[in-house]
XYZ file of C-alpha atoms in Angstrom:
421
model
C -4.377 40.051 -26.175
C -1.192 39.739 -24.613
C 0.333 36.491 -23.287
C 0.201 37.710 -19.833
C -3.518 38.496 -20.390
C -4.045 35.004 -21.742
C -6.233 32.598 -19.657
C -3.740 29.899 -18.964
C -5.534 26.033 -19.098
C -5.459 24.038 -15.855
C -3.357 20.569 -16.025
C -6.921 18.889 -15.446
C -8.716 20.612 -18.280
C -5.476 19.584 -20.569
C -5.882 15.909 -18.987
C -9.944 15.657 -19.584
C -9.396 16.818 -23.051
C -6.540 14.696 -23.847
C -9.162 11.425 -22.395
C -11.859 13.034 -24.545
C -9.834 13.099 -28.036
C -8.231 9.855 -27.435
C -11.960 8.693 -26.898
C -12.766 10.196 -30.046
C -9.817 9.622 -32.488
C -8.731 5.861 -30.882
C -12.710 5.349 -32.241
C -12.657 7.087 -35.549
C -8.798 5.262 -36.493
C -9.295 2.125 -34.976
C -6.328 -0.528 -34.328
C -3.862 1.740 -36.028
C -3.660 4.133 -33.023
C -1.648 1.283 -32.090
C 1.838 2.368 -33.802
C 1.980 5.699 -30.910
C 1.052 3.543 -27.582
C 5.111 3.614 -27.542
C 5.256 6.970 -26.947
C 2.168 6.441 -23.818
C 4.486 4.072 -22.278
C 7.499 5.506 -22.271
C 5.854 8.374 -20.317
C 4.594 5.604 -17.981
C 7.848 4.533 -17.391
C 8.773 7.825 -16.774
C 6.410 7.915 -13.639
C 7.782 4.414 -12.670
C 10.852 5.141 -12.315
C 10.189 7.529 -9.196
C 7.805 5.392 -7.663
C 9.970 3.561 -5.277
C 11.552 6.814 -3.506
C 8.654 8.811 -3.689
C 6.522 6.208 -1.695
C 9.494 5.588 1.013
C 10.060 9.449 1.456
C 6.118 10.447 2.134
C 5.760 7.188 4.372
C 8.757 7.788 6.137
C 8.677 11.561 6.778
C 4.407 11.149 7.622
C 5.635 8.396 9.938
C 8.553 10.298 11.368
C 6.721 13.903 11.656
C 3.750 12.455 13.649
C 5.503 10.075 15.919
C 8.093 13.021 16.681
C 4.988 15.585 17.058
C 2.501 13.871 18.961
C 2.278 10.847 21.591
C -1.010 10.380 24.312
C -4.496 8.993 24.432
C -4.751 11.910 21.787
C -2.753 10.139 19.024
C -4.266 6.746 20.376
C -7.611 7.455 19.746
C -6.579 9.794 16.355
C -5.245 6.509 15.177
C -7.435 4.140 16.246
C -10.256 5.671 14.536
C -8.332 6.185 11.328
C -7.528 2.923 11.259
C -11.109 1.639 11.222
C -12.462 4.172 8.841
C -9.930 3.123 6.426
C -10.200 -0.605 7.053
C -13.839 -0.557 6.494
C -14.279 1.756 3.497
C -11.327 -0.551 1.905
C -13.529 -3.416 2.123
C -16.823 -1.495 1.097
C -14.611 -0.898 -1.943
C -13.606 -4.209 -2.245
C -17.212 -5.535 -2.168
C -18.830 -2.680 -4.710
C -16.443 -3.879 -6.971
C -17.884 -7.975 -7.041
C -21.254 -5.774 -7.043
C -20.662 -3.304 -10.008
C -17.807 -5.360 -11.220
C -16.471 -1.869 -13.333
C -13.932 -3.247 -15.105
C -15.578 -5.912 -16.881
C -16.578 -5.146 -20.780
C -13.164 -4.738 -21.151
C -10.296 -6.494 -22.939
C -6.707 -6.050 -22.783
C -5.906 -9.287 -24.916
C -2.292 -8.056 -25.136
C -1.756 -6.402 -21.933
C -2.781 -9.772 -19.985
C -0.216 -11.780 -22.709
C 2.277 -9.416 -21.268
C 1.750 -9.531 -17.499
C 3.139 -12.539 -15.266
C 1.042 -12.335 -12.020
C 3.801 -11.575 -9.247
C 1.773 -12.997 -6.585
C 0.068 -16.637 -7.680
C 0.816 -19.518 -6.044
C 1.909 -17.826 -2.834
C 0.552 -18.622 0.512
C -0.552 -16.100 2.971
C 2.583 -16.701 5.586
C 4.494 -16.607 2.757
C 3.007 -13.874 1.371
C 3.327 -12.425 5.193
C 7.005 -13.632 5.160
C 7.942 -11.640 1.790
C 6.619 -8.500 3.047
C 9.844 -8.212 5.108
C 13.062 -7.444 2.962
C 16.290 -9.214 3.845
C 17.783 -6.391 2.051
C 16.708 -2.778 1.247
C 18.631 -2.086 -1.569
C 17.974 -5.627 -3.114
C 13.923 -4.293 -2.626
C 14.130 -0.878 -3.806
C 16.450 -2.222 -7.336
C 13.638 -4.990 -7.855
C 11.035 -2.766 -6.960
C 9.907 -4.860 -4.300
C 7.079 -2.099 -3.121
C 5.693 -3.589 0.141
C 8.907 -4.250 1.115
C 10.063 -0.742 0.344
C 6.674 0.450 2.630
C 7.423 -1.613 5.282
C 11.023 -0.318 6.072
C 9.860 3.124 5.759
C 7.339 2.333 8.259
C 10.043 1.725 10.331
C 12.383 3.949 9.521
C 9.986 6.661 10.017
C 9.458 5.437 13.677
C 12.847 5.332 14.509
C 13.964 8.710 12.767
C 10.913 10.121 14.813
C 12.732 8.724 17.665
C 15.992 10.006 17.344
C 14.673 13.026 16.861
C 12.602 13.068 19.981
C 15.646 12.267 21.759
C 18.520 13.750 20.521
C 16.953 17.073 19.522
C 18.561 16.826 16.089
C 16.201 15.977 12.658
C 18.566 16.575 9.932
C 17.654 12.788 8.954
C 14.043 13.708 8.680
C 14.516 16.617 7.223
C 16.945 15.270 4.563
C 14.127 12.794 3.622
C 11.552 15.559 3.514
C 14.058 17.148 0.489
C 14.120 14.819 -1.206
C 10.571 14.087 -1.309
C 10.515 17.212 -2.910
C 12.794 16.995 -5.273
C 11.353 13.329 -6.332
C 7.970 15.009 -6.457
C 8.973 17.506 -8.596
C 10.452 15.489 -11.336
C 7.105 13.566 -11.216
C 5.750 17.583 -11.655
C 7.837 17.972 -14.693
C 6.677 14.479 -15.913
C 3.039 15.219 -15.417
C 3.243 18.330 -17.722
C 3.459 15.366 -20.142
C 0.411 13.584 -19.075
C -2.363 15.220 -21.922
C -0.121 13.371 -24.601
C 0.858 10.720 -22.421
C -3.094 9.765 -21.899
C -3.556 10.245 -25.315
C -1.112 8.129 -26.473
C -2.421 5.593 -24.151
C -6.027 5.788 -23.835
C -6.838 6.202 -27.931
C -5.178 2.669 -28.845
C -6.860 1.178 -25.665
C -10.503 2.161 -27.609
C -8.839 1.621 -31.374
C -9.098 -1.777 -30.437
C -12.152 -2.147 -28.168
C -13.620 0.866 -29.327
C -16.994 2.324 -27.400
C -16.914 -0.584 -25.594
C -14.488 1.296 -22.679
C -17.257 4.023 -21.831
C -19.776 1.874 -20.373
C -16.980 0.260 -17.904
C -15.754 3.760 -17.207
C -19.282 5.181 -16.058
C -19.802 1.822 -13.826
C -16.655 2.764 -12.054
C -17.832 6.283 -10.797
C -21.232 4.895 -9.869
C -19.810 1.654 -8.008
C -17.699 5.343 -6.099
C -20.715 7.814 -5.819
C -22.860 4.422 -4.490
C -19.938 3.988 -1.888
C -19.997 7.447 -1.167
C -23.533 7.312 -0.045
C -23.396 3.835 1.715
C -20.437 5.473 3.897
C -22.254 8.735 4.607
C -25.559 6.577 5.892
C -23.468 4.471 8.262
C -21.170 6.385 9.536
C -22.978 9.264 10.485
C -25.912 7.877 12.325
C -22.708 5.610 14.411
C -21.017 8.788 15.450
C -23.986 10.552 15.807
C -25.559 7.848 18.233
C -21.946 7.446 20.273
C -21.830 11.524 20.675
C -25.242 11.674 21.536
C -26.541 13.921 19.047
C -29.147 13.985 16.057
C -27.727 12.383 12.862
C -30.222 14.315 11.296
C -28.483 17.766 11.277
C -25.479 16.389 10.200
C -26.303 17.131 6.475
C -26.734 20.881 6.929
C -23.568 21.378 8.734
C -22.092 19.254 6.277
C -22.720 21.185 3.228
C -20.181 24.277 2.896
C -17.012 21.663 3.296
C -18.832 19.246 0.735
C -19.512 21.729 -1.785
C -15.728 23.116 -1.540
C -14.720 19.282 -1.348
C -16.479 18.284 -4.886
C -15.442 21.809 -6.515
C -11.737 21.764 -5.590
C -11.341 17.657 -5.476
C -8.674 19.141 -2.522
C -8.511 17.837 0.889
C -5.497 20.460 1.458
C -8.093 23.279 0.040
C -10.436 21.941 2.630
C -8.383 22.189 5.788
C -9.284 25.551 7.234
C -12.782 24.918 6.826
C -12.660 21.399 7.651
C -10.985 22.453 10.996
C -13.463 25.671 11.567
C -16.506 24.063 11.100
C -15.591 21.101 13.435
C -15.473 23.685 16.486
C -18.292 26.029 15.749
C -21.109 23.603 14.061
C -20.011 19.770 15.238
C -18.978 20.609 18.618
C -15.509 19.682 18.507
C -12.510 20.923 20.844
C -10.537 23.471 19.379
C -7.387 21.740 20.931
C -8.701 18.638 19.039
C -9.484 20.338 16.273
C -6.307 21.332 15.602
C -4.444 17.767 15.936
C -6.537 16.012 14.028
C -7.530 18.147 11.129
C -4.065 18.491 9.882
C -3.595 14.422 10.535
C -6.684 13.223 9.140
C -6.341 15.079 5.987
C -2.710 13.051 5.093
C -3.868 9.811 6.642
C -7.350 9.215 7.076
C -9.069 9.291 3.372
C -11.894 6.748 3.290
C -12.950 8.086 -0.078
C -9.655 7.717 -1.716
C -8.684 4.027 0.041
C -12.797 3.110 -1.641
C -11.365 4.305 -4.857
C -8.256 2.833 -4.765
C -9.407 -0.681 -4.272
C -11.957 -0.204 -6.647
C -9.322 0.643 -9.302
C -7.081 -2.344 -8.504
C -10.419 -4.434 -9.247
C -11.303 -2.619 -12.241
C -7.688 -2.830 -13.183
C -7.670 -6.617 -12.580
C -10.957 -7.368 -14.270
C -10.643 -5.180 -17.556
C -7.438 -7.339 -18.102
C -9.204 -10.496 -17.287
C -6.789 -11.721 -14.513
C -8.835 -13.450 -11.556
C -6.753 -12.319 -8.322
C -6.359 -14.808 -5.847
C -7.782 -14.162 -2.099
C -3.820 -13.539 -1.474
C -3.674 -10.796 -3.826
C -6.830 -8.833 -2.986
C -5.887 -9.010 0.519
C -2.423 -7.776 -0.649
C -4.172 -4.989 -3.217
C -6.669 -3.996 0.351
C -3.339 -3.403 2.447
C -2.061 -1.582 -0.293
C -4.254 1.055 -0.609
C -4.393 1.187 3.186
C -0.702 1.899 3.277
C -1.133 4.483 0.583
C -3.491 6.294 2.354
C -0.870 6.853 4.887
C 0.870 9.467 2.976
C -0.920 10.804 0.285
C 0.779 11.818 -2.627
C -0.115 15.314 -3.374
C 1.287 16.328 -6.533
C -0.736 17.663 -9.587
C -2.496 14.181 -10.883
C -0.872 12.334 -7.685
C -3.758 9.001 -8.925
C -1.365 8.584 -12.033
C 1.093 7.630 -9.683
C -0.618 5.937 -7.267
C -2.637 3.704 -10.096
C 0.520 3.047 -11.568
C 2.205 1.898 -8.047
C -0.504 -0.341 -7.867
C -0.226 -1.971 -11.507
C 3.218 -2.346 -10.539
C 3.214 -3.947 -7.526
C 0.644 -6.397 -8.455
C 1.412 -7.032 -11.790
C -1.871 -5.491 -13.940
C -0.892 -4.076 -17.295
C -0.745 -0.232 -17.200
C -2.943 0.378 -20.154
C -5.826 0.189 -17.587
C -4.568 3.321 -15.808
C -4.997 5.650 -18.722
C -8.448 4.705 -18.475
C -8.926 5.355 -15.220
C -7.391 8.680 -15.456
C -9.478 9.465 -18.138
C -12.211 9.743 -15.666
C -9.919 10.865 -12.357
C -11.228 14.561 -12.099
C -14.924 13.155 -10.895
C -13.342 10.477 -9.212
C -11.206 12.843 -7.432
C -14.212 15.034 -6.798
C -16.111 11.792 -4.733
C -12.942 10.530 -3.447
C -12.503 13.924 -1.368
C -15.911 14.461 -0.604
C -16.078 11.277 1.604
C -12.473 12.180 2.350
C -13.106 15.338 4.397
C -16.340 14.248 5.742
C -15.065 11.473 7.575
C -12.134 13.738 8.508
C -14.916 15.685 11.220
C -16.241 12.653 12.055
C -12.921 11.405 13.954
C -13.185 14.751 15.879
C -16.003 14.330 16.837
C -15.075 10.646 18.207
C -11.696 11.692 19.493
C -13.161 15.117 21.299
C -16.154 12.445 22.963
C -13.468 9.725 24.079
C -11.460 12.330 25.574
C -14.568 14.470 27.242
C -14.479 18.033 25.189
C -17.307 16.993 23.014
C -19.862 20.265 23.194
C -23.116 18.830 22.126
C -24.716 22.682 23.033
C -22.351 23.494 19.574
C -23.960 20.702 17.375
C -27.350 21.405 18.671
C -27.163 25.289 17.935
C -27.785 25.917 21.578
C -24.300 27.498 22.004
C -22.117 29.710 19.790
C -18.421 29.705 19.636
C -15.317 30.972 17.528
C -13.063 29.239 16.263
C -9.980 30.439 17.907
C -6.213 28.198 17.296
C -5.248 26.753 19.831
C -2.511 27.645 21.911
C -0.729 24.902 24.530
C 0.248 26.355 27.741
């Protein structure tokens, strides 16, 4: 067969059998697998070394786009349902993890020897008080990440601004390029990731050997339990504000969800997403077409659940007890991540990573995590896109162009984009 005819092997696969044969070999060697965790690190560092620019470009061109794009009771009630879908799925997240406590069974003796906890012995105002840099620069060289967040935050606002009022967005634009550029180093650095998880994940079970699975498995239950818990509660609630029977949620539901755990894409998801939200949950079309593109960058309740959940497991497979400062911190972390999402090929890698980071958790816990990412991903965007039609459905009531004759199946319409007059 010729090379063009040859089946060519997905990143993921290439990932999920690099976890697999570092499962198997780091268990068969034992402690020697030691002597390569260099080379696991050094593509680590690799990843790190991006971090800060690639999390002040997507927050500050999100920011920027959306505040230059869209103002009204629209974006107020986009964003004030976002903002509670996120806030409560990050504490669901926070709690399955004193529930399921994943991480624990785990021990990174050396990893914790290594780490100096950034954040002990802080108050909360000061904690509050340090998340506002004196100097940018100073922030982005120490890597300094809520800092770095929070000025992109603004900076996003204002360049949105500017825009709006000058008619010129070279500035955003500018940051957009090189958002792409950073994200496509971290591309070229992810080609690396099958011997970078390797390298990583077999001296992490050398040492501990089987021990790691049972932790592992824990995690995507404490998600897939989350998943469910979210689903039962939030449904019924918009269901019962809209007026409508919960009960045929699931049905119209299940075309999106099936794409959403086969793909593990929210972007894959969006035309669907946005179609069935006018012709099966009775949302606007002009609706419809704000928030789908929105919610799918900033609202992801599945992925803010996970995220928390992984700065637990992080925490407790290295046997570090976070103070109430820190998990707060680690909560408003993933929130702020969530903002922009990074969406490059194995964007968690980065994301875990950023969080290690930032609060100080050794990053021999993320190769385990990734080891498992694919079926994380896979519940992360199912709850991800399903929420997504639930803030239509709130924003489309709040505003008065909910059609409860289209959820009910009394009334038939096409989805048709929207065109402002």
């Amino acid at each position: 067969m010729s090379p063009k005819g040859k089946k060519k092997v997905s990143l993921t696969t290439k990932i999920i059998m690099a976890s697999v044969l570092g499962l198997i070999i780091g268990a068969i060697v034992g402690p020697w697998m030691e002597k390569i965790q260099f080379i696991g690190t050094i593509w680590i560092r690799l990843i790190q070394m991006s971090i800060v620019a690639l999390v002040m470009t997507s927050v500050a061109s999100a920011i920027g786009n959306i505040e230059s794009a869209s103002a009204g009771k629209m974006s107020f009630h986009t964003f004030k349902y976002i903002i509670l879908f996120t806030l409560c799925s990050a504490f669901l997240g926070l709690g399955l993890s004193y529930l399921f406590k994943p991480g624990v069974g785990i021990t990174l003796d050396a990893a914790v020897e290594a780490t100096t906890n950034q954040l002990s012995d802080v108050s909360v105002i000061d904690t509050l008080v340090n998340f506002v840099p004196t100097n940018i620069f100073s922030a982005m060289s120490s890597g300094s990440t809520i800092q770095c967040i929070i000025f992109s935050l603004i900076f996003g606002i204002a360049a949105g601004g500017y825009a709006r009022a000058t008619g010129r967005n070279n500035v955003l634009l500018l940051i957009k390029d090189i958002n792409g550029i950073i994200m496509r180093i971290i591309e070229m650095v992810m080609k690396l990731a099958p011997i970078g998880i390797f390298c990583l994940l077999a001296p992490v079970v050398g040492t501990t050997g089987f021990d790691v699975i049972f932790p592992m498995l824990k995690f995507l239950l404490a998600l897939l339990v989350g998943d469910i818990i979210q689903f039962l509660i939030y449904c019924p609630l918009t269901a019962f504000r809209c007026g409508v029977n919960p009960l045929k949620m699931p049905k119209k539901y299940a075309k999106m969800s099936i794409m959403a755990l086969t793909t593990t894409s929210s972007a894959v998801c969006l035309p669907t997403k946005m179609e069935d939200s006018v012709t099966k949950f009775g949302v606007s079309r002009r609706v419809a077409d704000f928030t789908g593109p929105i919610t799918m960058t900033m609202n992801s309740c599945g992925a803010v659940q996970c995220y928390v959940l992984a700065i637990m497991f992080m925490a407790q497979a290295s046997g570090i007890a976070l103070t109430n400062v820190e998990i707060l911190t680690g909560v408003l972390l993933a929130c702020m991540m969530c903002m922009g999402t990074i969406v490059v090929p194995g964007g968690s890698v980065v994301v875990y990573t950023f969080f290690a980071t930032a609060l100080g958790l050794p990053l021999e816990s993320v190769a385990i995590l990734i080891g498992i990412d694919w079926f994380a991903g896979a519940l992360r965007t199912l709850m991800n896109v399903d929420v997504d039609v639930l803030v239509g459905m709130l924003v489309s009531k709040d505003l008065g162009e909910f059609d409860a004759d289209v959820y009910n199946d009394k009334k038939e319409v096409k989805y048709v984009q929207y065109v402002e007059a």
